[in-house]
Amino acid sequence: MIADPDDRVPTEDEVQELCEKLAKLAGEHDLTIATAESLTAGNLASQLGRATSSGDWYCGGVIAYRKEVKYSLLKVPEGPVVSEEAALAMARSTAELMGANLAVAVTGEAGPEPQEDKEPGTVWFGVFDHGSVDATKRVFDGDPPDVLAATVAASVRILVDRAKSSGG
């Protein structure tokens, strides 16, 4: 079986290159972008904030590490927070809070021990894109730092893909 190149742990330079691509697309399509993070604990926001002209297109982000914060601030329904429902609510609420037209939310289990009966490496990505919301699940291999790095890179790839298809 051939590994998906998106599943390997990206280098710092590769992530920054993706962020620069996103910055260019955001400017071209008049996008305002926001993030909601759980397992990545602000690492995604840090990467986006380093990109060119980020103050023009990156609205900001919410770090909701504890489930109580997800429930109260991001309107996640009571129950499991490593779930499609949580990712959807996080993306929608963050876009509304920040006034963004594109947002990505990540919630998951980096490991090494399972949480909520979820396999370590399980990550849900919620995306708010000009009023519509959807979610996808990925399972990454590796130890917690590898899962975190893969999640950040996958989040930026999602934003780049949505920005490419955006009519602005």
Tab-separated table of C-alpha atoms in Angstrom:
chain	number	residue	atom	x	y	z
A	1	MET	CA	0.000	0.000	0.000
A	2	ILE	CA	1.355	3.413	-0.956
A	3	ALA	CA	1.144	6.000	1.805
A	4	ASP	CA	-0.756	9.208	1.149
A	5	PRO	CA	1.877	11.999	1.055
A	6	ASP	CA	-0.488	14.159	3.116
A	7	ASP	CA	-0.257	11.629	5.970
A	8	ARG	CA	3.458	12.062	6.596
A	9	VAL	CA	4.707	14.552	9.168
A	10	PRO	CA	5.355	17.829	7.329
A	11	THR	CA	8.424	19.977	7.799
A	12	GLU	CA	8.120	23.443	9.305
A	13	ASP	CA	9.088	24.926	5.927
A	14	GLU	CA	6.348	22.966	4.134
A	15	VAL	CA	3.708	24.242	6.548
A	16	GLN	CA	4.940	27.808	6.184
A	17	GLU	CA	4.868	27.467	2.386
A	18	LEU	CA	1.225	26.347	2.611
A	19	CYS	CA	0.449	29.330	4.843
A	20	GLU	CA	1.993	31.692	2.284
A	21	LYS	CA	-0.111	30.104	-0.451
A	22	LEU	CA	-3.187	30.639	1.739
A	23	ALA	CA	-2.214	34.277	2.339
A	24	LYS	CA	-2.030	34.897	-1.410
A	25	LEU	CA	-5.385	33.208	-2.059
A	26	ALA	CA	-7.051	35.028	0.837
A	27	GLY	CA	-5.986	38.346	-0.646
A	28	GLU	CA	-7.122	37.386	-4.145
A	29	HIS	CA	-10.545	36.174	-3.001
A	30	ASP	CA	-11.206	38.675	-0.186
A	31	LEU	CA	-11.349	35.910	2.419
A	32	THR	CA	-11.483	36.363	6.153
A	33	ILE	CA	-10.319	33.261	7.984
A	34	ALA	CA	-10.748	32.006	11.545
A	35	THR	CA	-9.737	28.893	13.474
A	36	ALA	CA	-11.001	26.835	16.389
A	37	GLU	CA	-8.491	24.511	17.976
A	38	SER	CA	-8.597	21.803	20.553
A	39	LEU	CA	-5.796	19.249	20.265
A	40	THR	CA	-3.514	21.664	18.372
A	41	ALA	CA	-3.729	24.168	21.255
A	42	GLY	CA	-2.940	27.281	19.229
A	43	ASN	CA	-0.294	25.821	16.939
A	44	LEU	CA	-2.463	26.406	13.869
A	45	ALA	CA	-3.073	30.049	14.802
A	46	SER	CA	0.654	30.518	15.352
A	47	GLN	CA	1.458	29.226	11.869
A	48	LEU	CA	-1.212	31.351	10.176
A	49	GLY	CA	-0.177	34.443	12.110
A	50	ARG	CA	3.349	34.197	10.686
A	51	ALA	CA	2.142	34.373	7.075
A	52	THR	CA	2.407	37.482	4.916
A	53	SER	CA	-0.262	40.129	5.594
A	54	SER	CA	-2.025	37.841	8.077
A	55	GLY	CA	-3.502	40.887	9.773
A	56	ASP	CA	-5.498	41.539	6.605
A	57	TRP	CA	-7.172	38.111	6.352
A	58	TYR	CA	-6.696	36.141	9.599
A	59	CYS	CA	-9.425	37.182	12.025
A	60	GLY	CA	-8.114	35.058	14.893
A	61	GLY	CA	-8.917	31.859	16.649
A	62	VAL	CA	-10.370	30.170	19.676
A	63	ILE	CA	-8.432	27.598	21.660
A	64	ALA	CA	-11.024	25.407	23.341
A	65	TYR	CA	-9.008	22.643	24.953
A	66	ARG	CA	-11.456	21.735	27.727
A	67	LYS	CA	-14.819	20.310	26.792
A	68	GLU	CA	-16.613	22.833	29.017
A	69	VAL	CA	-15.194	25.650	26.879
A	70	LYS	CA	-16.412	23.911	23.739
A	71	TYR	CA	-19.892	23.531	25.250
A	72	SER	CA	-20.224	27.110	26.529
A	73	LEU	CA	-18.279	29.267	24.072
A	74	LEU	CA	-18.535	27.284	20.840
A	75	LYS	CA	-22.034	25.852	21.312
A	76	VAL	CA	-20.883	22.243	20.995
A	77	PRO	CA	-23.736	19.928	22.021
A	78	GLU	CA	-23.220	18.124	25.343
A	79	GLY	CA	-21.608	14.775	24.693
A	80	PRO	CA	-18.464	13.553	22.980
A	81	VAL	CA	-16.165	16.318	21.777
A	82	VAL	CA	-14.132	14.150	19.399
A	83	SER	CA	-17.005	13.958	16.948
A	84	GLU	CA	-18.489	15.275	13.743
A	85	GLU	CA	-21.111	17.244	15.691
A	86	ALA	CA	-18.445	18.975	17.767
A	87	ALA	CA	-16.343	19.875	14.714
A	88	LEU	CA	-19.372	21.315	12.907
A	89	ALA	CA	-20.440	23.416	15.900
A	90	MET	CA	-16.896	24.642	16.500
A	91	ALA	CA	-16.477	25.765	12.882
A	92	ARG	CA	-19.845	27.533	12.690
A	93	SER	CA	-19.552	29.247	16.079
A	94	THR	CA	-16.006	30.429	15.435
A	95	ALA	CA	-16.908	31.890	12.039
A	96	GLU	CA	-19.814	33.727	13.668
A	97	LEU	CA	-17.700	34.973	16.602
A	98	MET	CA	-14.927	36.223	14.331
A	99	GLY	CA	-16.998	37.451	11.394
A	100	ALA	CA	-15.099	35.137	9.046
A	101	ASN	CA	-16.308	33.741	5.750
A	102	LEU	CA	-13.991	30.706	6.025
A	103	ALA	CA	-13.114	28.797	9.200
A	104	VAL	CA	-11.573	25.489	10.138
A	105	ALA	CA	-12.019	23.715	13.469
A	106	VAL	CA	-10.052	20.744	14.783
A	107	THR	CA	-10.970	18.388	17.577
A	108	GLY	CA	-9.375	15.053	18.198
A	109	GLU	CA	-7.270	12.655	20.174
A	110	ALA	CA	-3.505	12.879	19.707
A	111	GLY	CA	-2.814	10.022	22.115
A	112	PRO	CA	-1.007	8.178	23.391
A	113	GLU	CA	-4.054	6.877	25.282
A	114	PRO	CA	-7.562	6.707	23.788
A	115	GLN	CA	-10.121	9.340	24.800
A	116	GLU	CA	-13.883	8.914	24.486
A	117	ASP	CA	-13.216	5.446	23.030
A	118	LYS	CA	-11.551	7.073	20.013
A	119	GLU	CA	-8.397	5.646	18.458
A	120	PRO	CA	-5.327	7.834	19.122
A	121	GLY	CA	-4.703	9.942	16.023
A	122	THR	CA	-8.424	10.458	15.330
A	123	VAL	CA	-9.120	14.035	14.249
A	124	TRP	CA	-12.339	15.695	13.089
A	125	PHE	CA	-12.047	18.780	10.873
A	126	GLY	CA	-15.021	21.122	10.687
A	127	VAL	CA	-15.159	23.714	7.911
A	128	PHE	CA	-17.377	26.781	7.626
A	129	ASP	CA	-17.291	28.053	4.044
A	130	HIS	CA	-19.450	31.070	3.202
A	131	GLY	CA	-22.411	29.833	5.240
A	132	SER	CA	-22.189	26.082	4.697
A	133	VAL	CA	-20.595	23.688	7.170
A	134	ASP	CA	-19.184	20.208	6.707
A	135	ALA	CA	-16.811	17.881	8.527
A	136	THR	CA	-14.338	15.135	7.722
A	137	LYS	CA	-12.480	12.622	9.849
A	138	ARG	CA	-8.854	11.580	9.502
A	139	VAL	CA	-6.760	9.138	11.516
A	140	PHE	CA	-3.051	9.962	11.679
A	141	ASP	CA	-0.271	7.597	12.699
A	142	GLY	CA	2.502	8.532	15.081
A	143	ASP	CA	3.094	9.836	18.537
A	144	PRO	CA	1.249	12.934	19.834
A	145	PRO	CA	3.696	15.499	18.360
A	146	ASP	CA	3.402	13.811	14.947
A	147	VAL	CA	-0.406	13.834	15.132
A	148	LEU	CA	-0.368	17.504	16.117
A	149	ALA	CA	1.951	18.462	13.228
A	150	ALA	CA	-0.082	16.435	10.729
A	151	THR	CA	-3.295	18.057	11.995
A	152	VAL	CA	-1.915	21.584	11.589
A	153	ALA	CA	-0.712	20.831	8.051
A	154	ALA	CA	-3.997	19.155	7.088
A	155	SER	CA	-5.922	22.168	8.424
A	156	VAL	CA	-3.924	24.575	6.290
A	157	ARG	CA	-4.351	22.295	3.251
A	158	ILE	CA	-8.114	22.322	3.814
A	159	LEU	CA	-8.103	26.123	3.955
A	160	VAL	CA	-5.960	26.350	0.804
A	161	ASP	CA	-8.269	23.968	-1.073
A	162	ARG	CA	-11.363	25.926	-0.026
A	163	ALA	CA	-9.691	29.233	-0.872
A	164	LYS	CA	-8.789	27.937	-4.356
A	165	SER	CA	-12.411	27.021	-5.034
A	166	SER	CA	-13.774	30.242	-3.538
A	167	GLY	CA	-15.455	32.705	-5.781
A	168	GLY	CA	-14.819	35.306	-3.102
